Coordinates of C-alpha atoms in Angstrom, one line a residue:
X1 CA -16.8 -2.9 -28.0
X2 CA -13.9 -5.5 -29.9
X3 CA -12.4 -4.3 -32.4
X4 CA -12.1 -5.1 -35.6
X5 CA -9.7 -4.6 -38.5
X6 CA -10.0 -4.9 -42.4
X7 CA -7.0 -6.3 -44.3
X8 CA -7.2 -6.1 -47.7
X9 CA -5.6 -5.0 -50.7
X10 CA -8.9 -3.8 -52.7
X11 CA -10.2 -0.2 -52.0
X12 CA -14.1 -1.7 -53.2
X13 CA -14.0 -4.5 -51.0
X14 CA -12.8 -3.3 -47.8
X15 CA -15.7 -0.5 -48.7
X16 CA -18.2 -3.2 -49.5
X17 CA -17.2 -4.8 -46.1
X18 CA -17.5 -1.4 -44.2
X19 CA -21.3 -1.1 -45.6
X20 CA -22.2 -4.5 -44.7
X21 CA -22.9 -4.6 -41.3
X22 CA -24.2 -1.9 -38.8
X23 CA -21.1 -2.6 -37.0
X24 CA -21.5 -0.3 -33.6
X25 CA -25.2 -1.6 -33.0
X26 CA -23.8 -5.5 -32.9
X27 CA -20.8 -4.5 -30.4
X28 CA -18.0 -3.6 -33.2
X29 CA -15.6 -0.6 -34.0
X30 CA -13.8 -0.8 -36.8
X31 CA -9.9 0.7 -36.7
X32 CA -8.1 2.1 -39.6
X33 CA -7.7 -0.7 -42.3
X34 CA -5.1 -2.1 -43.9
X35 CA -3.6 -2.9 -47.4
X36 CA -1.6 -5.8 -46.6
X37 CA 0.8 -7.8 -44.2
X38 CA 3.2 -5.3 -44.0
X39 CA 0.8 -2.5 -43.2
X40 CA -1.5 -4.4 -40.7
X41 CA 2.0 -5.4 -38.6
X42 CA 2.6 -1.2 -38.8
X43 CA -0.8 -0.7 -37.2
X44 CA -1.3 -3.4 -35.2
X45 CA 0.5 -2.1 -32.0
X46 CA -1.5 1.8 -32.2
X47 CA -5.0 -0.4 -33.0
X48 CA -5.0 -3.5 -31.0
X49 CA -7.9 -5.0 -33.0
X50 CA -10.0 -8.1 -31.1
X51 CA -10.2 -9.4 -34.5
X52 CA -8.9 -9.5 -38.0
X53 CA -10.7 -10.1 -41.4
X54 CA -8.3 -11.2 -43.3
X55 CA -7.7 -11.4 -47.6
X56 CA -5.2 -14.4 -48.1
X57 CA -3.5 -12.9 -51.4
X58 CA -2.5 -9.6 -51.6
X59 CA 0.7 -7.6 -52.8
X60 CA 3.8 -7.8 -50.7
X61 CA 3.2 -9.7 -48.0
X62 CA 0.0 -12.1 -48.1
X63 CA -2.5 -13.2 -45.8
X64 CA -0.7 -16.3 -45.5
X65 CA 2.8 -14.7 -43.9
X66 CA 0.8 -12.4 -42.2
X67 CA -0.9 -15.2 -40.2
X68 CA 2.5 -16.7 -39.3
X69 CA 3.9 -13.0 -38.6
X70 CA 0.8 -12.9 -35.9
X71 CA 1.6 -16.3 -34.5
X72 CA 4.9 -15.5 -33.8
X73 CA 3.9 -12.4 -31.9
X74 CA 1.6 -14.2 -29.7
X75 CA -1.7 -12.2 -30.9
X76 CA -4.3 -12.8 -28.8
X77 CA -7.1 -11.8 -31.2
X78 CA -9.2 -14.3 -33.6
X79 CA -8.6 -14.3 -37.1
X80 CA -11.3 -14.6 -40.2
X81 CA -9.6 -15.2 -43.3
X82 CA -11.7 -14.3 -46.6
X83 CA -10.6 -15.0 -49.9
X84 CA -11.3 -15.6 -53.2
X85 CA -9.7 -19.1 -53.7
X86 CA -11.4 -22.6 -52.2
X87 CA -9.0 -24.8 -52.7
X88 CA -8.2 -26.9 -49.6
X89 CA -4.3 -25.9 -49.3
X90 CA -5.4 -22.2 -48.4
X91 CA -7.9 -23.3 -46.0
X92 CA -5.4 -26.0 -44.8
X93 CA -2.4 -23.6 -44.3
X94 CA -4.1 -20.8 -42.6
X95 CA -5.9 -23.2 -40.0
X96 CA -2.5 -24.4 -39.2
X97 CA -1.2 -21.0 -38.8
X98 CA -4.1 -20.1 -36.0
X99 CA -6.6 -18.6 -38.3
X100 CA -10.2 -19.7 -36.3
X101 CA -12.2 -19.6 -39.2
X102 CA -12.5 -19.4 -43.2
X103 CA -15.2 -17.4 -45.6
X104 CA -15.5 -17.0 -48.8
X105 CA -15.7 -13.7 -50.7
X106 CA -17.9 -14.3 -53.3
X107 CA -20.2 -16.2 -51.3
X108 CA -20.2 -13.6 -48.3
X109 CA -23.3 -11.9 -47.0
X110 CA -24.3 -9.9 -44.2
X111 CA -25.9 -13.0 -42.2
X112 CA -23.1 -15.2 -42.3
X113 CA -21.0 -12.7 -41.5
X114 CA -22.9 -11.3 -38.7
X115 CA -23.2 -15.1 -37.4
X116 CA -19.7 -15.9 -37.6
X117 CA -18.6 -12.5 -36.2
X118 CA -20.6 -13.1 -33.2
X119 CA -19.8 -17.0 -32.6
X120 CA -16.2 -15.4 -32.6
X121 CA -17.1 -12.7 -30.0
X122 CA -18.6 -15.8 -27.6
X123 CA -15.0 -17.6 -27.8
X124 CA -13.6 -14.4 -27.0
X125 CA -15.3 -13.7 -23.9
X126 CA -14.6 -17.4 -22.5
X127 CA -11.6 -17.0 -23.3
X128 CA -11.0 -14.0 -21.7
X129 CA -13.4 -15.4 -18.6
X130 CA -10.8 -18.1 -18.6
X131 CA -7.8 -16.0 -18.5
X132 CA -9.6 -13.5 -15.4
X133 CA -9.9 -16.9 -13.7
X134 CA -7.1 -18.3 -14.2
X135 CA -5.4 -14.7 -13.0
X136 CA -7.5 -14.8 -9.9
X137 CA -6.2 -18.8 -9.2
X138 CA -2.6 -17.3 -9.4
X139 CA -3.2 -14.4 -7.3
X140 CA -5.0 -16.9 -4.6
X141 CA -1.9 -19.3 -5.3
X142 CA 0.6 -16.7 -4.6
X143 CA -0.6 -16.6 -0.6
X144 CA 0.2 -19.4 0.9
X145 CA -2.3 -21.2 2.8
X146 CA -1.0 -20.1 6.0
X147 CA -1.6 -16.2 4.6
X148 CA -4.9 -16.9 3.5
X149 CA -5.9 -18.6 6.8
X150 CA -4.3 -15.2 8.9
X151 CA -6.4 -12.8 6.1
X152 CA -9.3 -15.0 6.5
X153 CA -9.1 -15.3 10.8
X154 CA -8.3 -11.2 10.6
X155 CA -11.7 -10.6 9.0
X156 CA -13.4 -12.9 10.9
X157 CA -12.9 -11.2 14.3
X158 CA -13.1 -7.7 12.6
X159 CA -16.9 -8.2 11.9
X160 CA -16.4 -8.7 8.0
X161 CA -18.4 -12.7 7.9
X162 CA -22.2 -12.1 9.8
X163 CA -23.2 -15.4 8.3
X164 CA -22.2 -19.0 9.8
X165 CA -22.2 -20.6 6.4
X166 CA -19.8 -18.2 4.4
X167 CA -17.7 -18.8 7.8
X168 CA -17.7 -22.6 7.4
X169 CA -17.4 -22.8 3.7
X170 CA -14.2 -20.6 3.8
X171 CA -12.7 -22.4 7.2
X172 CA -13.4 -25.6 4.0
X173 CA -11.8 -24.3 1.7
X174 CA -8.8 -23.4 4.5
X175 CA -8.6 -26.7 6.0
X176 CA -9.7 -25.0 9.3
X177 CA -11.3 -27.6 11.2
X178 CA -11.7 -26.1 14.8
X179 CA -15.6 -25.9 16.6
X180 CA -17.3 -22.8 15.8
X181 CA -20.1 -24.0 18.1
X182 CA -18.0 -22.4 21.4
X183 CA -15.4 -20.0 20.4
X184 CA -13.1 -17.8 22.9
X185 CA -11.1 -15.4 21.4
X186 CA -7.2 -14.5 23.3
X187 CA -5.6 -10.9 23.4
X188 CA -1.7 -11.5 24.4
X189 CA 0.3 -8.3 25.2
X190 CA 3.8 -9.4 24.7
X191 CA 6.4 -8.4 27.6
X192 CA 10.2 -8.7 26.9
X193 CA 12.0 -10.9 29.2
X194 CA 15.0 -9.3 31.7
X195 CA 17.1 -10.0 29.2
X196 CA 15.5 -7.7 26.8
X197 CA 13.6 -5.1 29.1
X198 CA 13.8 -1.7 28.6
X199 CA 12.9 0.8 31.7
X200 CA 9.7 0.3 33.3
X201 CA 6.5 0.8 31.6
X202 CA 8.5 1.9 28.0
X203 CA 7.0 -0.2 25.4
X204 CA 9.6 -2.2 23.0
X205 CA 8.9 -3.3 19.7
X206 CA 9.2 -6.5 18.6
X207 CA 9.8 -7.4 15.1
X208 CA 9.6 -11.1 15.3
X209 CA 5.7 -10.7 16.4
X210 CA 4.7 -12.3 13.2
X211 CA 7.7 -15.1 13.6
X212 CA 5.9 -15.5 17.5
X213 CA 2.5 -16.1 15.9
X214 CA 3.5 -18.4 13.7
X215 CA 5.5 -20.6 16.1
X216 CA 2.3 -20.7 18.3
X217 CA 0.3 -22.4 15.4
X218 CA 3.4 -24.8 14.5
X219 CA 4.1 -25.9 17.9
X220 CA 0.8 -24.7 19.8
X221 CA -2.2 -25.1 17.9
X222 CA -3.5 -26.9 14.8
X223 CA -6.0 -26.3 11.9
X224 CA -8.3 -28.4 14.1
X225 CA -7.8 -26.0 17.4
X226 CA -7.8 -22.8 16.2
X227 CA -5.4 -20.0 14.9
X228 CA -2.8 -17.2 15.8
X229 CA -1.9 -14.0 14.3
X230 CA -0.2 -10.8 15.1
X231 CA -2.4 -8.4 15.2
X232 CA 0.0 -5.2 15.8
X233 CA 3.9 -5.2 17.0
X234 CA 3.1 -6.3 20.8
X235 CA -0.4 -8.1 20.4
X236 CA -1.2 -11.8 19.3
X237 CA -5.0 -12.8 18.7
X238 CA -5.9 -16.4 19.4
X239 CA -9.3 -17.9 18.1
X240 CA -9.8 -21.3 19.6
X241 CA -12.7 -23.2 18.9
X242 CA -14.4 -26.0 21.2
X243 CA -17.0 -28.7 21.1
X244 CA -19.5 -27.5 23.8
X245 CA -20.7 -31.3 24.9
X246 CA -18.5 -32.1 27.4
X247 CA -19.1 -29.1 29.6
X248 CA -18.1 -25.7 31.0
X249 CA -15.5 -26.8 33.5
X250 CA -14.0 -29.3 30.7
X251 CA -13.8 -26.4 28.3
X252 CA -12.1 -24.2 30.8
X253 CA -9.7 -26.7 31.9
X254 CA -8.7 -27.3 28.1
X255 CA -8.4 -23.5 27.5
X256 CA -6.2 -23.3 30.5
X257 CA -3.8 -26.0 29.5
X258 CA -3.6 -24.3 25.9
X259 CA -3.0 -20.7 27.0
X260 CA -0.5 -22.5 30.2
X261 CA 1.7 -24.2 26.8
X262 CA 1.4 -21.2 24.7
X263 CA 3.7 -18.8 27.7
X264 CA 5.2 -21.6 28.7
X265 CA 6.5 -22.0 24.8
X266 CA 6.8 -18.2 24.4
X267 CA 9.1 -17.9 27.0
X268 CA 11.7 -20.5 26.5
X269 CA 11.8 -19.6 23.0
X270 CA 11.7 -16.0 22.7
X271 CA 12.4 -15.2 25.7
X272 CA 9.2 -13.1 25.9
X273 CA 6.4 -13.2 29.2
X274 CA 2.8 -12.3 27.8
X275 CA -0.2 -11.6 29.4
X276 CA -3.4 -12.7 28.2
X277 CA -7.2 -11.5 27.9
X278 CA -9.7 -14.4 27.8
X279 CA -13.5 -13.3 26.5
X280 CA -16.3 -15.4 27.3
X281 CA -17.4 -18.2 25.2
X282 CA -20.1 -17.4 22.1
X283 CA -21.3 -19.8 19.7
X284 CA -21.7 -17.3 16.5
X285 CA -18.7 -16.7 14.6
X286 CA -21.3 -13.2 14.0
X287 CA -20.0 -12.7 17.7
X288 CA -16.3 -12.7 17.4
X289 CA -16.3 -8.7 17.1
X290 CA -17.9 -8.8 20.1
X291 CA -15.6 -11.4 21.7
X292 CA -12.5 -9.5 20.7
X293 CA -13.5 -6.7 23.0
X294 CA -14.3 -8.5 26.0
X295 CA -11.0 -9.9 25.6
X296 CA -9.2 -6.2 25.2
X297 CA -11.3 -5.4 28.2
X298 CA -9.8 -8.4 30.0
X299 CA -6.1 -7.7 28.9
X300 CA -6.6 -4.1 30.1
X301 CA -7.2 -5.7 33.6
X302 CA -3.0 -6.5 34.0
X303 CA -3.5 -2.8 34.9
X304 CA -4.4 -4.0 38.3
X305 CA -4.2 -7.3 38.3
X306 CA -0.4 -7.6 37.1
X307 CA 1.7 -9.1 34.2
X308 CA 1.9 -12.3 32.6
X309 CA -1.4 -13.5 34.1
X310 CA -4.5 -15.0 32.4
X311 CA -7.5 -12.7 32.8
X312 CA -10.7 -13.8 32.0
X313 CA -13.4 -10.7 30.9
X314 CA -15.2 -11.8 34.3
X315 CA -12.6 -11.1 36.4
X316 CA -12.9 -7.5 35.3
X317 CA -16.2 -7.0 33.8
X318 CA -16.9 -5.0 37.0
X319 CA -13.9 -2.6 37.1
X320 CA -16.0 0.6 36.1
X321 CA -16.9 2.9 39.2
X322 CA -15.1 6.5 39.4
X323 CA -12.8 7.1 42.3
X324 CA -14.7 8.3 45.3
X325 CA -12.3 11.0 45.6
X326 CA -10.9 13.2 42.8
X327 CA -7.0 13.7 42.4
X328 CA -7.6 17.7 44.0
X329 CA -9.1 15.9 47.1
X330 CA -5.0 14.7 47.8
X331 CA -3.2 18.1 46.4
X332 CA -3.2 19.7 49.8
X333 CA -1.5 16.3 51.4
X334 CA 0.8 16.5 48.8
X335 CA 1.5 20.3 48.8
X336 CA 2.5 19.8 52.9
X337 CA 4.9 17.2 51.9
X338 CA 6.9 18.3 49.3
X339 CA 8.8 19.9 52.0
X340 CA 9.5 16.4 53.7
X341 CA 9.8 13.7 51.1
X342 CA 9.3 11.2 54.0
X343 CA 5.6 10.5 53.0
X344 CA 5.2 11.2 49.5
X345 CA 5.5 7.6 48.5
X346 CA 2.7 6.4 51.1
X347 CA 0.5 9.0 50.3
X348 CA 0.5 7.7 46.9
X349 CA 0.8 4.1 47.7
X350 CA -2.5 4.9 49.6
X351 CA -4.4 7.2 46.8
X352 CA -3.7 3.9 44.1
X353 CA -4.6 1.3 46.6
X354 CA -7.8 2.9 46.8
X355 CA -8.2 3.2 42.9
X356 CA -8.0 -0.7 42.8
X357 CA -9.8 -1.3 46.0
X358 CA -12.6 0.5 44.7
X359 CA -12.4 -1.0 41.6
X360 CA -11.9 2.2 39.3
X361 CA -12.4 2.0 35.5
X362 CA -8.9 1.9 33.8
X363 CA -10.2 5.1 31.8
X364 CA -10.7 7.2 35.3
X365 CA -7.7 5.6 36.5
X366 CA -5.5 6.9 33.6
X367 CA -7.7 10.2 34.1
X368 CA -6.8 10.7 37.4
X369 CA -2.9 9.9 36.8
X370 CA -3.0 12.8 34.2
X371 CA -4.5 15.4 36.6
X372 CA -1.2 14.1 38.9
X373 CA 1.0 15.3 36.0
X374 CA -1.0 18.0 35.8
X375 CA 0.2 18.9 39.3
X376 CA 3.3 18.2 39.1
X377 CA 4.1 20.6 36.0
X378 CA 2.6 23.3 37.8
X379 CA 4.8 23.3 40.9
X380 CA 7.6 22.6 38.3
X381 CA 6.6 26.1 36.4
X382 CA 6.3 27.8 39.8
X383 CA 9.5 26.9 41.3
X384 CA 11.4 27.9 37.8
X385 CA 12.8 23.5 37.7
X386 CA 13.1 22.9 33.9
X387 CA 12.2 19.7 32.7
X388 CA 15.0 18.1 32.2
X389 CA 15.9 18.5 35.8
X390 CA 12.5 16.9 37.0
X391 CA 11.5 14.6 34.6
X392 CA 13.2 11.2 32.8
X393 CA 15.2 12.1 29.9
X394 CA 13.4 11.2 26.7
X395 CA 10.0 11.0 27.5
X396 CA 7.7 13.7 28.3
X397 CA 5.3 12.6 31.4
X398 CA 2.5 12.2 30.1
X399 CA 4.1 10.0 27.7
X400 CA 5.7 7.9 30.6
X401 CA 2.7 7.8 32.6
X402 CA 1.0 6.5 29.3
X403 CA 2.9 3.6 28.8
X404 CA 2.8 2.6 32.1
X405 CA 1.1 -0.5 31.8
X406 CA 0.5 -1.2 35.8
X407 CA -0.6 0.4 38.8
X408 CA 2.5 0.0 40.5
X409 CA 4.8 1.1 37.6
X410 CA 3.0 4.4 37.8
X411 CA 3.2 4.6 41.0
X412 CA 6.7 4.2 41.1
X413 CA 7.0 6.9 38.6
X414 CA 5.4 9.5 40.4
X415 CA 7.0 8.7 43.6
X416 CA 10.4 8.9 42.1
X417 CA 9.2 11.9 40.0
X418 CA 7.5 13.7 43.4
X419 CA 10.7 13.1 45.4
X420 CA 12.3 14.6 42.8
X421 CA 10.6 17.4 42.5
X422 CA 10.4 17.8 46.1
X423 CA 14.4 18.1 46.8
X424 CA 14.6 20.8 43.5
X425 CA 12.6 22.3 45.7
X426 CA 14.3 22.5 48.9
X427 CA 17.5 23.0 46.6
X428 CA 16.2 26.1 45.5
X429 CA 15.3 27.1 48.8
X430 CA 18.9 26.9 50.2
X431 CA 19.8 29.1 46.7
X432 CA 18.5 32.6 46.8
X433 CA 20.8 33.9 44.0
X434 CA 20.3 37.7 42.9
X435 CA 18.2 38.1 40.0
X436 CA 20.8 38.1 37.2
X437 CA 22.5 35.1 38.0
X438 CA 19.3 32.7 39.0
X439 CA 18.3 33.8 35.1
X440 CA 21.6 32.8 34.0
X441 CA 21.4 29.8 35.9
X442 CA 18.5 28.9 34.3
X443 CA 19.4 29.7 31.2
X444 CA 22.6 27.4 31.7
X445 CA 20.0 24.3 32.7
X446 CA 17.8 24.7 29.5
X447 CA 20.9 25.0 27.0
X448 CA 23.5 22.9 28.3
X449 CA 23.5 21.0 25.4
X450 CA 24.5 23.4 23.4
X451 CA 28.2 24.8 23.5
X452 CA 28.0 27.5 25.9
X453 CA 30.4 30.0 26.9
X454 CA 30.7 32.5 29.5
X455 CA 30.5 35.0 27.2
X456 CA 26.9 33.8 25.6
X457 CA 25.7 33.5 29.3
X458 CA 26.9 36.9 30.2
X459 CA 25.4 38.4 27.4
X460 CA 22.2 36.7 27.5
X461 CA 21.7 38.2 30.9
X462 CA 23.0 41.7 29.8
X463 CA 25.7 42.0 31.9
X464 CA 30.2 42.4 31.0
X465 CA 31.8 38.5 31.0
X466 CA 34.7 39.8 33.5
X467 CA 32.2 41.5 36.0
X468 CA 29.5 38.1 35.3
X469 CA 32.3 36.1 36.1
X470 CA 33.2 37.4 39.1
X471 CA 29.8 38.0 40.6
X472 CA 28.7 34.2 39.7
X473 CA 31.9 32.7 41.5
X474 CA 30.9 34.8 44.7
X475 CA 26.7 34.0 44.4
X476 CA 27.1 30.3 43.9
X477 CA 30.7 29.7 45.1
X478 CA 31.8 28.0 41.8
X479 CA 33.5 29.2 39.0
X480 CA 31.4 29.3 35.9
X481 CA 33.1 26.4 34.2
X482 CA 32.7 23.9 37.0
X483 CA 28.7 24.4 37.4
X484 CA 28.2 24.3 34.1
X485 CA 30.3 20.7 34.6
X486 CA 28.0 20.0 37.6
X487 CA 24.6 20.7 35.7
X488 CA 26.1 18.1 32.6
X489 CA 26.7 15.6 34.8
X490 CA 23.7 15.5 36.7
X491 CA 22.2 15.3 32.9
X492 CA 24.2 12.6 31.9
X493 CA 23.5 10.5 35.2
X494 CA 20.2 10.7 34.4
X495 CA 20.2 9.1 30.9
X496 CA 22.9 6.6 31.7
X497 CA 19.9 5.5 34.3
X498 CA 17.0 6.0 31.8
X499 CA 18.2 5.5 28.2
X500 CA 20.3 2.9 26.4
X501 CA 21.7 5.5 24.9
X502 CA 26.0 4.7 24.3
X503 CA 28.4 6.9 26.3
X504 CA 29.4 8.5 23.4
X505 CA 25.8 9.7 22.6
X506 CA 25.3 10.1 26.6
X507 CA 28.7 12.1 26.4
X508 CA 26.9 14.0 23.0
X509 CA 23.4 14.8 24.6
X510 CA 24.8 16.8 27.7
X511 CA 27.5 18.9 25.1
X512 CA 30.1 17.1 25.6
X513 CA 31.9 15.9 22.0
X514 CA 35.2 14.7 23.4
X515 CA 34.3 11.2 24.6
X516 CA 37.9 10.8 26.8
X517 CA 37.0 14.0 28.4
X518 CA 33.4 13.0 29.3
X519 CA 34.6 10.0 31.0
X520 CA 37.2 11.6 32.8
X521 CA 35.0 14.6 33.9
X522 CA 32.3 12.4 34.9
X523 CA 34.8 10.4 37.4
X524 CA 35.9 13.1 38.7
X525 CA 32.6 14.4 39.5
X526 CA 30.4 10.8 40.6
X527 CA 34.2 8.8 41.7
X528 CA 32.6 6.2 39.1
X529 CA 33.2 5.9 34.8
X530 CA 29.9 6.0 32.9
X531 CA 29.3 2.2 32.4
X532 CA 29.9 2.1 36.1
X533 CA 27.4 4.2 37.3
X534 CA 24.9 2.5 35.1
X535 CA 25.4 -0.8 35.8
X536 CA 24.9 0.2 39.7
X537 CA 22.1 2.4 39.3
X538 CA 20.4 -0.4 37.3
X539 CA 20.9 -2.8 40.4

């Protein structure tokens, strides 16, 4: 419906108006009129008419100033003037001040009026077509080109185009000029270099991933050889596009070369290693879902295969058998050896060489890793060895094992974690302490963060501090002060080795709040300061 509003002075006319027209059935609701200039300005923000039909003279302000009133308000409406008077001034001045059009009162009937009312209506809506347009062009402006190409390459792999043509006519309107006859899409997993590598297998973010991508298609790639974006913090999607003529080797020597410039540029710049999934060639863009996959599948294969390596999907298209013996099949071998830690890492060397010898599907492979955990927290629960004892500060282990992100950085975890476990063991087995004090003991292990006193130990084993004192001293041969030291200590080693946690938070973490005394507790204890220690058990 557009609105319309009645300005004039006389009750009879405005009425006569009113009657005229069956305004609802031709697309019109009329507002609240108005008597004159003064009283359509005071309604004119609570009625937003579409248009105005306007009397030129009327008391107090006129049709006249009313029209200049509107102009300099910017009204975006259409304005019919009616009025008694034909002489070619009015007309003149209120075509000058914006009015679109000019009737006469005592030649007005319901025709003309209709006619001109709708003629006005069809400006209207161009105009407002005009203005949606012209909206839409500065929405589209305000992406660059470069945004609209990353939107546009986004969709295109994420199954939103299923027709060639929409694909070509966009990649037009882009200036993307690379072959969709033979496309291969690229996975990159991003690896920080030494200079900025966390722990094995612990993810870091990196929040220059879009700044990566769009160095790759400034110094890598052009509009004619495909595009890069980021497609999460540690992944970069490549579509390149070739011309199929010259032949499969020719095309795989090319793609080689590209991907072989794109580390090679990676790495001096950023300072990053990737390692890259290749999918096989298709000549749909329909098929880029499709080809996205293959090349996840490939990138999964550094599993095995190793970091910063190109992988193409048939290297590992076949890596999908189940191990040929389940995790339980090696518990007994394990349980035998967690009294001599002399074999546990060649047992599992030996279990993971078979998973990749037998080609074992990543999934089964992360399967059979978990039931390892598994294991591990149960001998952990039976031998009373808290977690933060056993495993790597920070992380629980199935979160470590998660983020592993190759066979031999899980391997190296659970050997380091197995050993572990396996001389808490014998540790425990040397330390048959009466009842009280192994509770105490391991109450002490689970709360040393907190700040404990003899007297909260003591009472949360039931027993008198003086009498707990003494009988702790003669079961563990250490006062209670200088275990609880020695349990710290062994904390903080542990995340000065794992964490890049600062001393001070180290010193924090483990109870400690007095950052001099830390460091002079934890010479005393390891002969070494803090940053010491770390930089030698990093070696």
């Amino acid at each position: 419906m557009y609105k319309v509003m009645i300005v004039d002075d006389e009750y009879y006319i405005r009425l006569d108006i009113r009657a005229m027209l069956d305004w609802e059935s031709l697309g019109f609701r009329l507002t609240e009129d108005a008597v004159n200039g003064e009283d359509a300005l005071a309604k004119l923000e609570k009625e937003r008419p579409d248009i105005i039909l306007l009397d030129i003279g009327m008391p107090g302000m006129g049709g006249i100033e009313l029209l200049s009133q509107l102009r300099q308000r910017e009204f975006a409406g259409w304005t019919l003037v009616l009025s008694c008077h034909d002489e070619f001034d009015y007309v003149k001045d209120a075509l000058l001040l914006g009015a679109q059009n000019y009737l006469l009162k005592h030649k007005l009937e319901p025709k003309m009026l209709e006619e001109t009312l709708l003629k006005m209506v069809e400006h209207l809506e161009g105009e407002r077509r005009h203005s949606e347009q012209v909206i839409r062009w500065q929405s589209i402006a305000a992406l660059s080109l470069q945004e609209q190409r990353k939107q546009f390459i986004r969709q295109l792999v994420h199954g939103a185009y299923s027709t060639s043509g929409a694909v070509l006519g966009r990649m037009k309107q882009l200036e993307l000029g690379f072959p969709v006859r033979q496309l291969i899409v690229l996975l990159a997993k991003l690896h920080p270099g030494m200079m900025l590598q966390p722990e094995i297998g612990f993810r870091k973010s990196h929040a220059q991933n879009e700044q990566i991508a769009e160095a790759v298609n400034r110094e890598a790639l052009t509009p004619e050889t495909g595009f890069c974006f980021a497609e999460n913090e540690e992944e970069l999607v490549l579509v390149i596009g070739f011309d199929p003529a010259p032949g499969f080797l020719h095309i795989q020597s090319l793609l080689y070369d590209l991907v072989n410039r794109v580390q090679g540029f990676v790495r001096q710049r950023f300072d990053i290693d990737m390692s890259i999934g290749v999918s096989n060639g298709n000549s749909s863009p329909a098929q880029l879902p499709e080809s996205c996959r293959q090349a996840r599948s490939a990138l999964e294969g550094v599993y095995y295969l190793g970091k910063n390596r190109i992988i193409s999907f048939s290297e590992v298209s076949d890596y999908t058998a189940k191990p040929e013996k389940s995790f339980r099949e090696y518990e007994q071998a394990l349980l035998r050896e967690l009294a001599n830690d002399s074999r546990i890492a060649a047992i599992i060397n030996d279990m993971y060489a078979a998973l990749v010898e037998q080609k074992v599907a990543l999934a089964e492979a992360r399967a059979f890793t978990f039931e390892f955990v598994s294991f591990l927290k149960k001998q952990q629960r039976e031998h009373g060895i808290t977690d933060s004892e056993l495993f790597e500060a920070g992380h629980s282990p199935y979160e470590a094992v998660g983020r592993t992100e190759t066979v031999e950085e899980t391997q190296a975890y659970l050997i380091r974690v197995t050993i572990r476990l396996s001389e808490l063991i014998s540790i425990a087995s040397k330390q048959k302490y009466r009842p009280e004090i192994a509770n105490a003991i391991r109450y002490m292990k689970e709360h040393f963060s907190d700040e404990l006193s003899l007297d909260t130990v003591a009472a949360n084993v039931g027993m008198n501090a003086t009498y707990f004192s003494n009988l702790f001293k003669k079961e563990t041969g250490q006062n209670f002060v200088a275990f609880l030291q020695r349990i710290r200590m062994e904390n903080a080693k542990t995340l000065l080795r794992t964490t890049h946690d600062k001393v001070y938070d180290v010193a924090s973490q483990v109870g400690i709040d007095n950052y001099h005394y830390f460091c002079k507790t934890f010479k005393q204890v390891t002969g070494m300061t803090p940053l010491q220690y770390r930089s030698k058990a990093r070696q």
